[in-house]
mmCIF file of C-alpha atoms in Angstrom:
data_model
loop_
_atom_site.group_PDB
_atom_site.id
_atom_site.type_symbol
_atom_site.label_atom_id
_atom_site.label_comp_id
_atom_site.label_asym_id
_atom_site.label_seq_id
_atom_site.Cartn_x
_atom_site.Cartn_y
_atom_site.Cartn_z
ATOM 1 C CA MET Z 298 0.000 0.000 0.000
ATOM 2 C CA ASN Z 299 1.370 3.389 -0.967
ATOM 3 C CA SER Z 300 1.319 5.887 1.842
ATOM 4 C CA LEU Z 301 0.376 9.513 1.489
ATOM 5 C CA LEU Z 302 3.836 10.588 2.603
ATOM 6 C CA SER Z 303 6.774 8.283 2.027
ATOM 7 C CA ALA Z 304 9.703 8.269 4.423
ATOM 8 C CA ARG Z 305 11.902 9.628 1.626
ATOM 9 C CA ARG Z 306 9.559 12.572 0.980
ATOM 10 C CA ALA Z 307 9.391 13.205 4.716
ATOM 11 C CA ALA Z 308 13.197 13.340 4.749
ATOM 12 C CA PHE Z 309 13.233 15.867 1.909
ATOM 13 C CA ALA Z 310 10.599 17.951 3.745
ATOM 14 C CA ILE Z 311 12.824 17.891 6.856
ATOM 15 C CA LEU Z 312 15.733 18.963 4.684
ATOM 16 C CA LEU Z 313 13.800 21.905 3.237
ATOM 17 C CA ILE Z 314 12.647 23.099 6.666
ATOM 18 C CA LEU Z 315 16.160 22.777 8.132
ATOM 19 C CA ILE Z 316 17.690 24.785 5.281
ATOM 20 C CA LEU Z 317 15.057 27.496 5.754
ATOM 21 C CA THR Z 318 15.773 27.415 9.500
ATOM 22 C CA ILE Z 319 19.491 27.945 8.874
ATOM 23 C CA GLY Z 320 18.591 30.911 6.666
ATOM 24 C CA PHE Z 321 16.398 32.294 9.448
ATOM 25 C CA HIS Z 322 19.215 32.015 12.002
ATOM 26 C CA ILE Z 323 21.599 33.738 9.596
ATOM 27 C CA ALA Z 324 19.015 36.527 9.250
ATOM 28 C CA VAL Z 325 18.917 36.840 13.056
ATOM 29 C CA LEU Z 326 22.710 37.159 13.131
ATOM 30 C CA ALA Z 327 22.620 39.730 10.325
ATOM 31 C CA GLY Z 328 20.073 41.820 12.230
ATOM 32 C CA GLY Z 329 17.244 41.186 9.781
ATOM 33 C CA VAL Z 330 15.105 39.528 12.447
ATOM 34 C CA PRO Z 331 14.492 41.122 15.834
ATOM 35 C CA PRO Z 332 16.294 39.120 18.547
ATOM 36 C CA GLU Z 333 13.286 39.448 20.861
ATOM 37 C CA ILE Z 334 11.364 36.802 18.908
ATOM 38 C CA VAL Z 335 13.977 34.056 19.325
ATOM 39 C CA TRP Z 336 15.263 32.149 22.344
ATOM 40 C CA GLY Z 337 12.108 32.967 24.279
ATOM 41 C CA GLY Z 338 13.072 36.643 24.240
ATOM 42 C CA ARG Z 339 15.746 35.865 26.844
ATOM 43 C CA ALA Z 340 18.876 36.492 24.744
ATOM 44 C CA THR Z 341 19.313 40.190 25.459
ATOM 45 C CA ASP Z 342 23.108 40.373 25.296
ATOM 46 C CA PRO Z 343 24.403 40.498 21.670
ATOM 47 C CA GLN Z 344 27.306 38.168 22.498
ATOM 48 C CA GLN Z 345 24.973 35.634 24.059
ATOM 49 C CA LEU Z 346 22.674 35.892 21.026
ATOM 50 C CA HIS Z 347 25.604 35.308 18.654
ATOM 51 C CA ARG Z 348 26.738 32.246 20.623
ATOM 52 C CA LEU Z 349 23.239 30.760 20.723
ATOM 53 C CA GLU Z 350 22.692 31.397 17.021
ATOM 54 C CA ALA Z 351 26.090 29.919 16.105
ATOM 55 C CA VAL Z 352 25.294 26.767 18.080
ATOM 56 C CA SER Z 353 21.861 26.576 16.471
ATOM 57 C CA ILE Z 354 23.317 26.923 12.971
ATOM 58 C CA ALA Z 355 25.936 24.249 13.718
ATOM 59 C CA VAL Z 356 23.298 21.834 15.053
ATOM 60 C CA ASN Z 357 21.064 22.446 12.041
ATOM 61 C CA VAL Z 358 23.965 21.853 9.639
ATOM 62 C CA LEU Z 359 24.677 18.565 11.438
ATOM 63 C CA LEU Z 360 21.012 17.587 11.096
ATOM 64 C CA VAL Z 361 21.125 18.454 7.384
ATOM 65 C CA VAL Z 362 24.131 16.135 6.975
ATOM 66 C CA VAL Z 363 22.244 13.335 8.769
ATOM 67 C CA VAL Z 364 19.210 13.762 6.510
ATOM 68 C CA LEU Z 365 21.408 13.941 3.395
ATOM 69 C CA GLY Z 366 23.079 10.747 4.602
ATOM 70 C CA TYR Z 367 19.650 9.131 4.847
ATOM 71 C CA THR Z 368 18.560 10.199 1.361
ATOM 72 C CA GLY Z 369 21.838 9.171 -0.244
ATOM 73 C CA SER Z 370 22.336 12.682 -1.619
ATOM 74 C CA LEU Z 371 25.940 12.706 -0.391
ATOM 75 C CA GLY Z 372 26.811 9.908 -2.788
ATOM 76 C CA PHE Z 373 26.599 7.356 0.019
ATOM 77 C CA ARG Z 374 24.195 6.434 2.785
ATOM 78 C CA PHE Z 375 24.895 6.263 6.473
ATOM 79 C CA SER Z 376 24.395 2.945 8.229
ATOM 80 C CA HIS Z 377 21.078 2.358 9.970
ATOM 81 C CA ARG Z 378 23.147 2.070 13.160
ATOM 82 C CA VAL Z 379 23.912 5.782 12.777
ATOM 83 C CA LEU Z 380 20.617 6.907 11.279
ATOM 84 C CA ARG Z 381 18.151 5.286 13.668
ATOM 85 C CA PRO Z 382 19.600 6.891 16.848
ATOM 86 C CA ALA Z 383 20.130 10.167 14.988
ATOM 87 C CA PHE Z 384 16.488 10.354 13.902
ATOM 88 C CA TRP Z 385 15.336 9.376 17.412
ATOM 89 C CA ALA Z 386 17.491 12.189 18.806
ATOM 90 C CA MET Z 387 15.975 14.572 16.258
ATOM 91 C CA LEU Z 388 12.469 13.441 17.210
ATOM 92 C CA VAL Z 389 13.190 14.096 20.899
ATOM 93 C CA LEU Z 390 14.902 17.427 20.125
ATOM 94 C CA PHE Z 391 12.004 18.721 18.029
ATOM 95 C CA SER Z 392 9.416 17.444 20.520
ATOM 96 C CA LEU Z 393 11.142 19.228 23.407
ATOM 97 C CA ASN Z 394 11.567 22.311 21.237
ATOM 98 C CA THR Z 395 7.830 22.234 20.529
ATOM 99 C CA VAL Z 396 7.088 22.186 24.265
ATOM 100 C CA GLY Z 397 9.532 25.071 24.753
ATOM 101 C CA ASN Z 398 7.853 27.054 21.989
ATOM 102 C CA VAL Z 399 4.414 26.480 23.509
ATOM 103 C CA LEU Z 400 5.728 27.831 26.820
ATOM 104 C CA ALA Z 401 7.636 30.728 25.225
ATOM 105 C CA GLU Z 402 6.923 34.250 26.383
ATOM 106 C CA THR Z 403 6.798 35.627 22.857
ATOM 107 C CA ALA Z 404 3.713 35.156 20.721
ATOM 108 C CA THR Z 405 5.820 34.698 17.580
ATOM 109 C CA GLU Z 406 7.567 31.642 18.967
ATOM 110 C CA THR Z 407 4.298 30.171 20.166
ATOM 111 C CA VAL Z 408 2.277 30.864 17.020
ATOM 112 C CA VAL Z 409 4.905 30.473 14.273
ATOM 113 C CA PHE Z 410 7.592 28.131 15.572
ATOM 114 C CA THR Z 411 5.434 25.657 17.510
ATOM 115 C CA PRO Z 412 3.836 24.263 14.327
ATOM 116 C CA VAL Z 413 7.225 24.143 12.576
ATOM 117 C CA THR Z 414 8.937 22.115 15.308
ATOM 118 C CA ALA Z 415 5.851 19.912 15.735
ATOM 119 C CA LEU Z 416 5.883 19.215 11.986
ATOM 120 C CA LEU Z 417 9.600 18.387 12.139
ATOM 121 C CA ALA Z 418 8.948 15.949 14.997
ATOM 122 C CA LEU Z 419 6.143 14.270 13.026
ATOM 123 C CA LEU Z 420 8.312 14.050 9.901
ATOM 124 C CA CYS Z 421 11.127 12.453 11.922
ATOM 125 C CA GLY Z 422 8.595 9.961 13.250
ATOM 126 C CA ARG Z 423 7.533 9.186 9.679
ATOM 127 C CA VAL Z 424 11.142 8.508 8.686
ATOM 128 C CA LEU Z 425 11.528 6.228 11.710
ATOM 129 C CA LEU Z 426 8.350 4.330 10.786
ATOM 130 C CA GLY Z 427 9.547 4.021 7.197
ATOM 131 C CA GLY Z 428 12.649 2.197 8.269
ATOM 132 C CA PHE Z 429 16.181 2.393 7.012
ATOM 133 C CA ASN Z 430 16.170 0.069 4.048
ATOM 134 C CA ASN Z 431 19.458 0.182 2.196
ATOM 135 C CA SER Z 432 18.359 -2.616 -0.136
ATOM 136 C CA ARG Z 433 18.800 -0.483 -3.240
ATOM 137 C CA VAL Z 434 22.342 0.378 -2.248
ATOM 138 C CA LYS Z 435 23.096 -3.160 -1.073
ATOM 139 C CA SER Z 436 21.784 -4.743 -4.264
ATOM 140 C CA GLN Z 437 24.031 -2.538 -6.396
ATOM 141 C CA HIS Z 438 27.029 -3.429 -4.257
ATOM 142 C CA SER Z 439 26.225 -7.120 -4.175
ATOM 143 C CA LYS Z 440 26.103 -7.259 -7.981
ATOM 144 C CA THR Z 441 29.406 -5.429 -8.205
ATOM 145 C CA ASP Z 442 30.959 -7.613 -5.508
ATOM 146 C CA ALA Z 443 29.739 -10.784 -7.211
ATOM 147 C CA ALA Z 444 31.173 -9.680 -10.562
ATOM 148 C CA THR Z 445 34.473 -8.717 -8.942
ATOM 149 C CA HIS Z 446 34.597 -11.998 -7.031
ATOM 150 C CA THR Z 447 33.907 -13.987 -10.203
ATOM 151 C CA ALA Z 448 36.556 -12.044 -12.113
ATOM 152 C CA ALA Z 449 39.042 -12.601 -9.303
ATOM 153 C CA LYS Z 450 38.261 -16.306 -9.335
ATOM 154 C CA ASP Z 451 38.818 -16.492 -13.080
ATOM 155 C CA LEU Z 452 42.144 -14.685 -12.822
ATOM 156 C CA SER Z 453 43.362 -16.946 -10.059
ATOM 157 C CA ARG Z 454 42.942 -20.033 -12.259
ATOM 158 C CA PRO Z 455 45.175 -20.043 -15.278
ATOM 159 C CA GLU Z 456 43.737 -21.523 -18.392
ATOM 160 C CA ARG Z 457 44.751 -25.071 -19.073
ATOM 161 C CA VAL Z 458 46.871 -25.170 -22.112
ATOM 162 C CA PRO Z 459 47.558 -28.546 -23.663
ATOM 163 C CA PHE Z 460 51.208 -29.471 -23.798
ATOM 164 C CA ASP Z 461 52.723 -29.109 -27.155
ATOM 165 C CA TYR Z 462 55.218 -31.953 -27.749
#
């Protein structure tokens, strides 16, 4: 049965939202977004704001790399042993962030960012439910490995040439 939202599409939606989030944090650093609407309005010191934003950008870049590693867009895919805990951590992070946004003192965080982080948590859950099937990647490698193994076998056995007396 085809689902309405595949795990792969959910991953690309996460990727889009994370990239937009990085752009938003860069806009905060550049002064294009008032600092009062981020970090619960508690980051009043410019140095503190810069540190928090730098950490947020770094975390979001790391999350982008994880999602790219899931989609195979990096030219390779991360192991499910890396991806499963990473997506669980993302699910917990976005769920806690949603609670924090609901409790935020600023209306912007509550009204705008609560749905965004809740959506990210749901999308991470969808990826987790979709599993981490590397069968496409494995099947390509297994064909290549089998061909290489066969070729190696053939090279290791010299052809029998009849003796010429």
